[in-house]
Short mmCIF file of C-alpha atoms in Angstrom, two decimals:
data_model
loop_
_atom_site.label_atom_id
_atom_site.label_comp_id
_atom_site.label_asym_id
_atom_site.label_seq_id
_atom_site.Cartn_x
_atom_site.Cartn_y
_atom_site.Cartn_z
CA MET A 1 161.23 115.32 165.26
CA ALA A 2 158.60 112.71 164.48
CA ARG A 3 155.55 113.11 166.73
CA ARG A 4 152.36 111.21 167.08
CA PHE A 5 148.96 112.31 168.35
CA ASN A 6 147.65 109.99 171.07
CA PRO A 7 143.82 110.18 171.38
CA PRO A 8 142.64 109.25 174.89
CA PRO A 9 140.98 105.84 175.19
CA ASN A 10 137.66 107.40 176.24
CA TRP A 11 137.35 109.42 172.99
CA PRO A 12 135.59 108.14 169.82
CA ALA A 13 137.84 106.05 167.58
CA LEU A 14 139.92 108.15 165.17
CA PRO A 15 141.88 107.02 162.09
CA ASP A 16 145.36 105.68 162.77
CA ASP A 17 148.12 108.33 162.96
CA TRP A 18 145.57 111.13 162.61
CA THR A 19 147.10 114.55 163.32
CA PRO A 20 144.82 117.46 164.36
CA PRO A 21 144.83 120.28 161.78
CA SER A 22 145.50 123.87 162.78
CA GLY A 23 142.63 125.36 164.79
CA TRP A 24 141.08 121.98 165.64
CA ARG A 25 139.18 121.62 168.93
CA PRO A 26 137.83 118.42 170.51
CA ASP A 27 134.06 117.95 170.35
CA PRO A 28 132.56 119.41 173.57
CA SER A 29 130.54 116.23 173.98
CA TRP A 30 133.73 114.12 174.30
CA PRO A 31 134.87 113.31 177.88
CA PRO A 32 138.12 114.90 179.19
CA PRO A 33 141.35 112.86 178.84
CA PRO A 34 142.42 110.80 181.87
CA ALA A 35 144.59 112.63 184.38
CA GLY A 36 148.20 112.89 183.17
CA TRP A 37 147.36 111.67 179.65
CA GLN A 38 149.86 112.95 177.04
CA LEU A 39 148.19 113.83 173.73
CA TRP A 40 151.53 113.98 171.89
CA SER A 41 154.42 111.50 172.07
CA ASP A 42 157.93 111.31 170.58
CA ASP A 43 158.69 107.78 169.36
CA SER A 44 162.50 108.34 169.47
CA GLY A 45 162.60 109.44 173.15
CA TYR A 46 165.20 111.96 172.15
CA ALA A 47 163.47 114.92 173.75
CA ALA A 48 163.65 113.36 177.21
CA ARG A 49 167.33 112.41 176.85
CA LEU A 50 168.16 115.88 175.57
CA ALA A 51 166.43 117.52 178.53
CA LYS A 52 168.38 115.27 180.89
CA ARG A 53 171.70 115.97 179.20
CA VAL A 54 171.26 119.76 179.05
CA CYS A 55 169.62 120.40 182.40
CA LEU A 56 171.15 117.76 184.66
CA GLY A 57 174.65 117.31 183.27
CA PRO A 58 176.61 114.02 183.19
CA VAL A 59 175.70 112.94 186.74
CA ALA A 60 172.28 111.32 186.68
CA HIS A 61 172.18 109.59 190.05
CA SER A 62 171.93 112.67 192.34
CA PRO A 63 168.56 112.82 194.16
CA VAL A 64 168.33 116.54 193.60
CA ARG A 65 169.02 116.19 189.95
CA LYS A 66 166.48 113.37 189.72
CA ALA A 67 163.85 115.66 191.23
CA ILE A 68 164.77 118.49 188.86
CA ARG A 69 164.69 116.06 185.95
CA GLY A 70 161.20 114.85 186.88
CA THR A 71 159.94 118.40 187.19
CA LEU A 72 161.33 119.38 183.78
CA VAL A 73 159.88 116.31 182.12
CA GLY A 74 156.44 117.07 183.64
CA LEU A 75 156.60 120.68 182.48
CA LEU A 76 157.57 119.54 179.00
CA ALA A 77 154.64 117.10 178.83
CA SER A 78 152.24 119.79 180.05
CA ALA A 79 153.47 122.20 177.38
CA VAL A 80 152.95 119.53 174.73
CA ALA A 81 149.36 118.87 175.90
CA VAL A 82 148.46 122.59 176.00
CA ASN A 83 149.95 123.11 172.58
CA ALA A 84 147.96 120.17 171.18
CA PHE A 85 144.63 121.65 172.38
CA SER A 86 145.56 125.05 170.90
CA GLY A 87 146.39 123.54 167.50
CA GLY A 88 150.08 124.59 167.60
CA GLU A 89 153.28 122.59 167.20
CA PRO A 90 154.86 120.86 170.25
CA PRO A 91 158.23 122.32 171.40
CA ALA A 92 161.25 120.18 170.47
CA PRO A 93 165.00 120.75 170.09
CA ALA A 94 166.17 121.09 166.50
CA ALA A 95 168.86 118.47 166.99
CA ALA A 96 166.27 115.79 167.74
CA THR A 97 165.05 115.75 164.14
CA ALA A 98 167.85 113.42 163.08
CA ASN A 99 166.66 110.72 165.48
CA ALA A 100 162.94 110.97 164.56
CA VAL A 101 161.17 107.76 163.59
CA PRO A 102 158.92 108.15 160.49
CA SER A 103 155.20 107.45 161.13
CA SER A 104 153.57 104.58 159.27
CA ARG A 105 149.93 105.69 159.93
CA PRO A 106 148.20 107.82 157.22
CA THR A 107 147.12 111.38 157.94
CA PRO A 108 143.33 111.88 157.78
CA THR A 109 142.01 114.25 155.13
CA ALA A 110 139.26 115.80 157.27
CA ALA A 111 138.48 116.41 160.91
CA VAL A 112 135.75 114.46 162.64
CA THR A 113 132.68 116.64 162.97
CA SER A 114 129.11 116.06 164.03
CA ALA A 115 126.56 116.78 161.31
CA ALA A 116 123.90 119.34 162.16
CA PRO A 117 120.32 118.15 161.65
CA SER A 118 118.73 119.45 158.46
CA PHE A 119 115.19 120.89 158.35
CA ILE A 120 112.97 119.72 155.51
CA PRO A 121 109.75 121.78 155.27
CA THR A 122 106.50 119.84 154.92
CA PRO A 123 104.87 120.76 151.58
CA THR A 124 101.31 122.08 151.71
CA THR A 125 98.75 120.61 149.32
CA SER A 126 95.56 122.13 147.89
CA PRO A 127 92.35 120.13 147.32
CA ALA A 128 92.39 118.31 144.00
CA SER A 129 90.19 119.80 141.28
CA VAL A 130 87.76 117.87 139.11
CA ALA A 131 85.57 118.73 136.11
CA LEU A 132 81.87 118.51 137.02
CA PRO A 133 80.61 115.31 135.35
CA ASP A 134 77.62 115.57 132.99
CA VAL A 135 74.72 114.02 134.90
CA THR A 136 71.91 115.80 133.04
CA GLY A 137 69.16 113.26 132.36
CA ALA A 138 70.52 110.77 134.90
CA ASP A 139 68.21 109.48 137.60
CA GLU A 140 68.79 110.47 141.21
CA ASP A 141 70.68 107.31 142.18
CA ASP A 142 73.10 107.41 139.24
CA ALA A 143 73.76 111.14 139.62
CA THR A 144 74.41 110.73 143.34
CA THR A 145 76.87 107.87 142.78
CA THR A 146 78.75 109.74 140.04
CA LEU A 147 79.18 113.01 141.92
CA ILE A 148 80.12 111.43 145.24
CA ALA A 149 82.78 109.36 143.43
CA ALA A 150 84.16 112.65 142.06
CA GLY A 151 84.51 114.01 145.61
CA LEU A 152 81.65 116.53 145.34
CA VAL A 153 78.79 117.35 147.72
CA LEU A 154 75.16 117.23 146.49
CA SER A 155 72.20 119.53 147.10
CA TRP A 156 68.81 118.81 145.49
CA MET A 157 65.84 121.03 144.57
CA ASP A 158 62.69 120.57 142.47
CA LEU A 159 62.17 122.45 139.22
CA ASP A 160 60.45 125.80 139.75
CA ASN A 161 56.64 125.95 139.64
CA LEU A 162 56.24 122.17 139.49
CA PRO A 163 55.03 119.77 142.19
CA SER A 164 57.70 118.01 144.23
CA CYS A 165 59.10 115.12 142.21
CA SER A 166 58.44 111.73 143.77
CA LEU A 167 58.37 109.30 140.83
CA ASP A 168 60.96 108.66 138.09
CA CYS A 169 62.97 111.80 138.91
CA VAL A 170 65.92 112.83 136.74
CA VAL A 171 68.41 115.71 136.70
CA VAL A 172 67.17 118.62 134.56
CA SER A 173 70.11 120.97 135.19
CA THR A 174 73.06 121.61 137.50
CA SER A 175 74.67 124.67 139.02
CA PRO A 176 77.43 125.24 138.12
CA GLU A 177 77.20 123.88 134.58
CA ASN A 178 78.64 120.55 133.49
CA GLY A 179 82.37 120.62 132.81
CA THR A 180 83.16 123.39 135.31
CA GLU A 181 86.44 122.83 137.19
CA LEU A 182 85.69 122.47 140.90
CA ALA A 183 87.75 121.71 143.98
CA GLN A 184 86.81 118.44 145.63
CA GLY A 185 84.36 119.08 148.45
CA THR A 186 82.45 121.76 146.51
CA THR A 187 78.64 121.64 146.76
CA VAL A 188 76.74 121.16 143.48
CA LEU A 189 73.05 122.11 143.13
CA LEU A 190 71.00 119.61 141.12
CA VAL A 191 67.51 120.49 139.80
CA ARG A 192 65.21 117.50 139.36
CA ALA A 193 61.85 116.82 137.73
CA GLU A 194 59.86 113.90 136.35
CA ARG A 195 61.39 112.25 133.30
CA GLU A 196 58.53 113.36 131.00
CA VAL A 197 59.22 116.98 131.99
CA TYR A 198 62.91 116.54 131.19
CA ASP A 199 62.04 114.92 127.84
CA PHE A 200 59.73 117.84 126.99
CA TYR A 201 62.54 120.38 127.35
CA ARG A 202 65.14 118.08 125.78
CA LYS A 203 63.06 117.80 122.60
CA ARG A 204 62.09 121.48 122.49
CA SER A 205 64.57 124.30 122.84
CA LYS A 206 62.04 126.89 121.66
CA MET A 207 58.40 127.61 122.42
CA PRO A 208 56.07 125.92 119.92
CA LYS A 209 53.39 127.90 118.09
CA LEU A 210 50.03 127.39 119.81
CA VAL A 211 48.05 130.34 118.47
CA GLY A 212 45.21 129.06 116.27
CA LEU A 213 44.92 125.70 118.04
CA SER A 214 41.95 124.63 120.08
CA GLU A 215 42.32 124.52 123.82
CA ASN A 216 42.45 120.72 123.79
CA LYS A 217 45.18 120.56 121.13
CA ALA A 218 47.21 123.19 122.93
CA SER A 219 46.81 121.27 126.19
CA ASP A 220 47.98 118.06 124.49
CA ALA A 221 51.08 119.85 123.18
CA LEU A 222 51.90 121.02 126.71
CA ASP A 223 50.71 117.87 128.45
CA ALA A 224 54.07 117.08 130.12
CA VAL A 225 54.31 120.54 131.71
CA SER A 226 50.58 121.16 132.29
CA PRO A 227 51.13 122.44 135.87
CA LEU A 228 53.04 125.35 134.32
CA VAL A 229 50.18 126.31 131.99
CA GLU A 230 47.84 129.14 132.95
CA THR A 231 44.81 129.69 130.71
CA ASP A 232 42.78 132.88 130.43
CA HIS A 233 39.36 132.68 128.74
CA VAL A 234 37.92 135.65 126.91
CA THR A 235 34.64 136.03 125.04
CA ALA A 236 35.11 135.60 121.31
CA LYS A 237 34.71 138.82 119.39
CA ALA A 238 32.91 139.15 116.10
CA GLY A 239 34.76 137.12 113.51
CA GLN A 240 36.65 135.04 116.07
CA LYS A 241 36.09 131.37 116.61
CA ALA A 242 35.33 130.08 120.04
CA ASP A 243 37.67 127.62 121.77
CA GLN A 244 40.76 128.92 120.03
CA VAL A 245 44.16 130.09 121.34
CA ILE A 246 44.61 133.71 120.31
CA LYS A 247 47.64 134.63 122.45
CA GLN A 248 50.55 132.85 124.06
CA SER A 249 53.47 133.71 126.32
CA PRO A 250 56.32 133.05 125.75
CA ARG A 251 55.82 133.84 122.08
CA ALA A 252 56.40 131.19 119.44
CA GLY A 253 60.12 130.66 118.80
CA ALA A 254 61.27 132.10 122.12
CA ALA A 255 63.79 130.11 124.13
CA LEU A 256 62.18 127.72 126.60
CA ARG A 257 63.44 127.98 130.16
CA PRO A 258 62.62 124.94 132.31
CA GLY A 259 60.08 125.84 134.98
CA ARG A 260 58.95 129.09 133.35
CA PRO A 261 55.15 129.55 133.43
CA ILE A 262 53.27 129.38 130.12
CA ARG A 263 50.21 131.57 129.64
CA LEU A 264 47.51 131.00 127.01
CA THR A 265 44.52 133.12 126.08
CA VAL A 266 41.57 131.11 124.71
CA THR A 267 38.31 132.41 123.25
CA GLU A 268 34.94 131.13 124.36
CA GLN A 269 31.37 131.73 123.34
CA ASP A 270 29.30 134.33 125.08
CA ARG A 271 27.67 132.47 127.93
CA TYR A 272 24.54 134.53 127.52
CA ALA A 273 24.16 133.81 123.81
CA THR A 274 21.45 131.32 122.97
CA GLU A 275 22.65 129.93 119.69
CA ASP A 276 25.11 127.07 119.56
CA VAL A 277 25.38 127.00 123.34
CA PRO A 278 24.67 123.52 124.69
CA ALA A 279 22.61 123.36 127.82
CA GLU A 280 24.46 122.15 130.89
CA SER A 281 21.98 119.33 131.23
CA GLU A 282 22.85 118.14 127.72
CA GLU A 283 26.53 117.85 128.59
CA LEU A 284 25.69 115.78 131.62
CA ASP A 285 23.15 113.51 129.93
CA ASP A 286 25.51 110.55 130.26
CA VAL A 287 26.48 111.39 133.85
CA PRO A 288 24.50 109.59 136.57
CA ALA A 289 22.57 111.94 138.81
CA GLU A 290 24.56 110.96 141.89
CA GLU A 291 27.84 111.71 140.08
CA SER A 292 26.69 115.08 138.75
CA ARG A 293 26.86 116.46 142.25
CA ASP A 294 30.62 115.60 142.43
CA VAL A 295 31.73 117.52 139.33
CA VAL A 296 34.86 119.54 140.16
CA SER A 297 34.70 123.14 139.05
CA SER A 298 37.40 125.30 137.43
CA VAL A 299 39.71 122.42 136.52
CA HIS A 300 42.70 123.09 134.31
CA PRO A 301 42.91 121.00 131.12
CA GLY A 302 45.99 118.78 131.21
CA ALA A 303 46.64 119.20 134.93
CA PHE A 304 47.29 116.13 137.09
CA CYS A 305 44.20 114.78 138.80
CA SER A 306 42.82 111.95 140.89
CA PRO A 307 41.04 109.67 141.13
CA SER A 308 40.90 108.43 137.57
CA GLY A 309 37.36 108.78 136.20
CA ALA A 310 36.47 111.90 138.18
CA LEU A 311 34.52 114.63 136.37
CA GLY A 312 35.20 118.35 136.28
CA ARG A 313 34.49 121.56 134.39
CA SER A 314 37.01 124.03 133.03
CA LYS A 315 36.66 127.75 133.61
CA SER A 316 34.94 127.97 130.22
CA GLY A 317 32.40 125.35 131.29
CA VAL A 318 33.79 122.45 129.22
CA LEU A 319 33.16 119.04 130.78
CA MET A 320 36.46 117.30 131.67
CA ARG A 321 37.27 113.80 132.83
CA CYS A 322 40.28 112.59 134.86
CA SER A 323 41.86 109.92 132.64
CA THR A 324 45.09 108.42 131.34
CA LYS A 325 46.39 107.52 127.92
CA ALA A 326 49.30 105.49 126.60
CA GLY A 327 52.61 106.61 128.12
CA ASP A 328 51.04 108.51 131.03
CA SER A 329 52.43 107.92 134.50
CA ARG A 330 49.59 109.86 136.13
CA ALA A 331 46.01 110.81 135.25
CA ARG A 332 45.24 114.26 133.82
CA TRP A 333 42.15 116.37 133.12
CA ARG A 334 41.00 115.87 129.53
CA ARG A 335 37.89 116.78 127.58
CA SER A 336 35.23 114.22 128.36
#
C-alpha cells in the first residue's frame, strides 16, 4: 500500500514526500499536532473501504453499522498515528497493495536535526619578546625613545663613585647586556655618565701605565675620570725623584671597569729638608695678599672645581688653580 507522511501544519517545513526513518522522533521543541491530525494517509482510500466491507458487510445504511464503522475507522487512524511516532510501519491489509498510488515526492536522505553549539577555546598569548637594542653611547633622550618603542621599561642610575650626571649624559652600560631576549614590559637598568667619561672607557679597555710619570701628567691622563682618582703622597726615599708616580692600582694592563676607583702613590720631597724646597711665600709671590687667604687646602689635581680662577694647594703643597682648557665642559684643579 502506498502511504504518505503528513507533517502537521504547525511543524517546521519538511521536504516533500519525506518519510521518517526507523527510530525517528519529532524534535521536542516542535508543537504537538492539532487534535485528530493523521500523520499517515493512504492515497488510494482502499484501507477504509476494506474495513467497511469486512466489518460491516454489504449493508452500509444501518445506523448501528455506521456507528461501528466510524469507531473502526477512528481506531485505525489512531493506530497509524501511534505507529508513526514509534517509527514502525502502519497496519494495512495485504490486498490493498494492488490499489496503491505511487508517490511522486522524493524521499529525504537525512532526518532534520538541530545542530549542537560548538565550543571554541580562546587561545592564550604570552608577551612578545624583543632583543634589547644597543643604546650604549646614546644620550638619555634617544635611549629612552628607543627602549620605550621596544616595549621595555627604563630605570636609570649614575655610574658608581661619580657625581650625579646633569650635563651631556650618555648610556655607559645596560643590565642585562645588549642583545638579550626580553619579554615586553621587562625593566632595563641603564647606567649613565658624562660623555667624556664614556669616551674615556670607550678608548681604553685596559689601565694605562702611569708609574714613572709626574703627578701632573698622570692627572692629565686621568682627567676625564678625576673624581675616581685617589692620590697618596709619600716622602721620596734616597735615589727616588720627587713628584713621581711609583705605584698604581689597578696595575698597568688590567681591565678597566667603569666606576672603579684608581689609586696612585706619588713621591714628594721631605717637607723638612731645606734644599730645593721653595718657600711658601715664593709660590704665592704672584698671588695678591687678599687672595692668599682664600687658597683651598688639600685639593685633588684634576678634580672638578669652581669658580674658575680659584686657588688651592694639593696634599703635597703644590699650588693649584681652578681652570679650563680646550674641550673641557667644566673647570678642574690644575698646577698653577
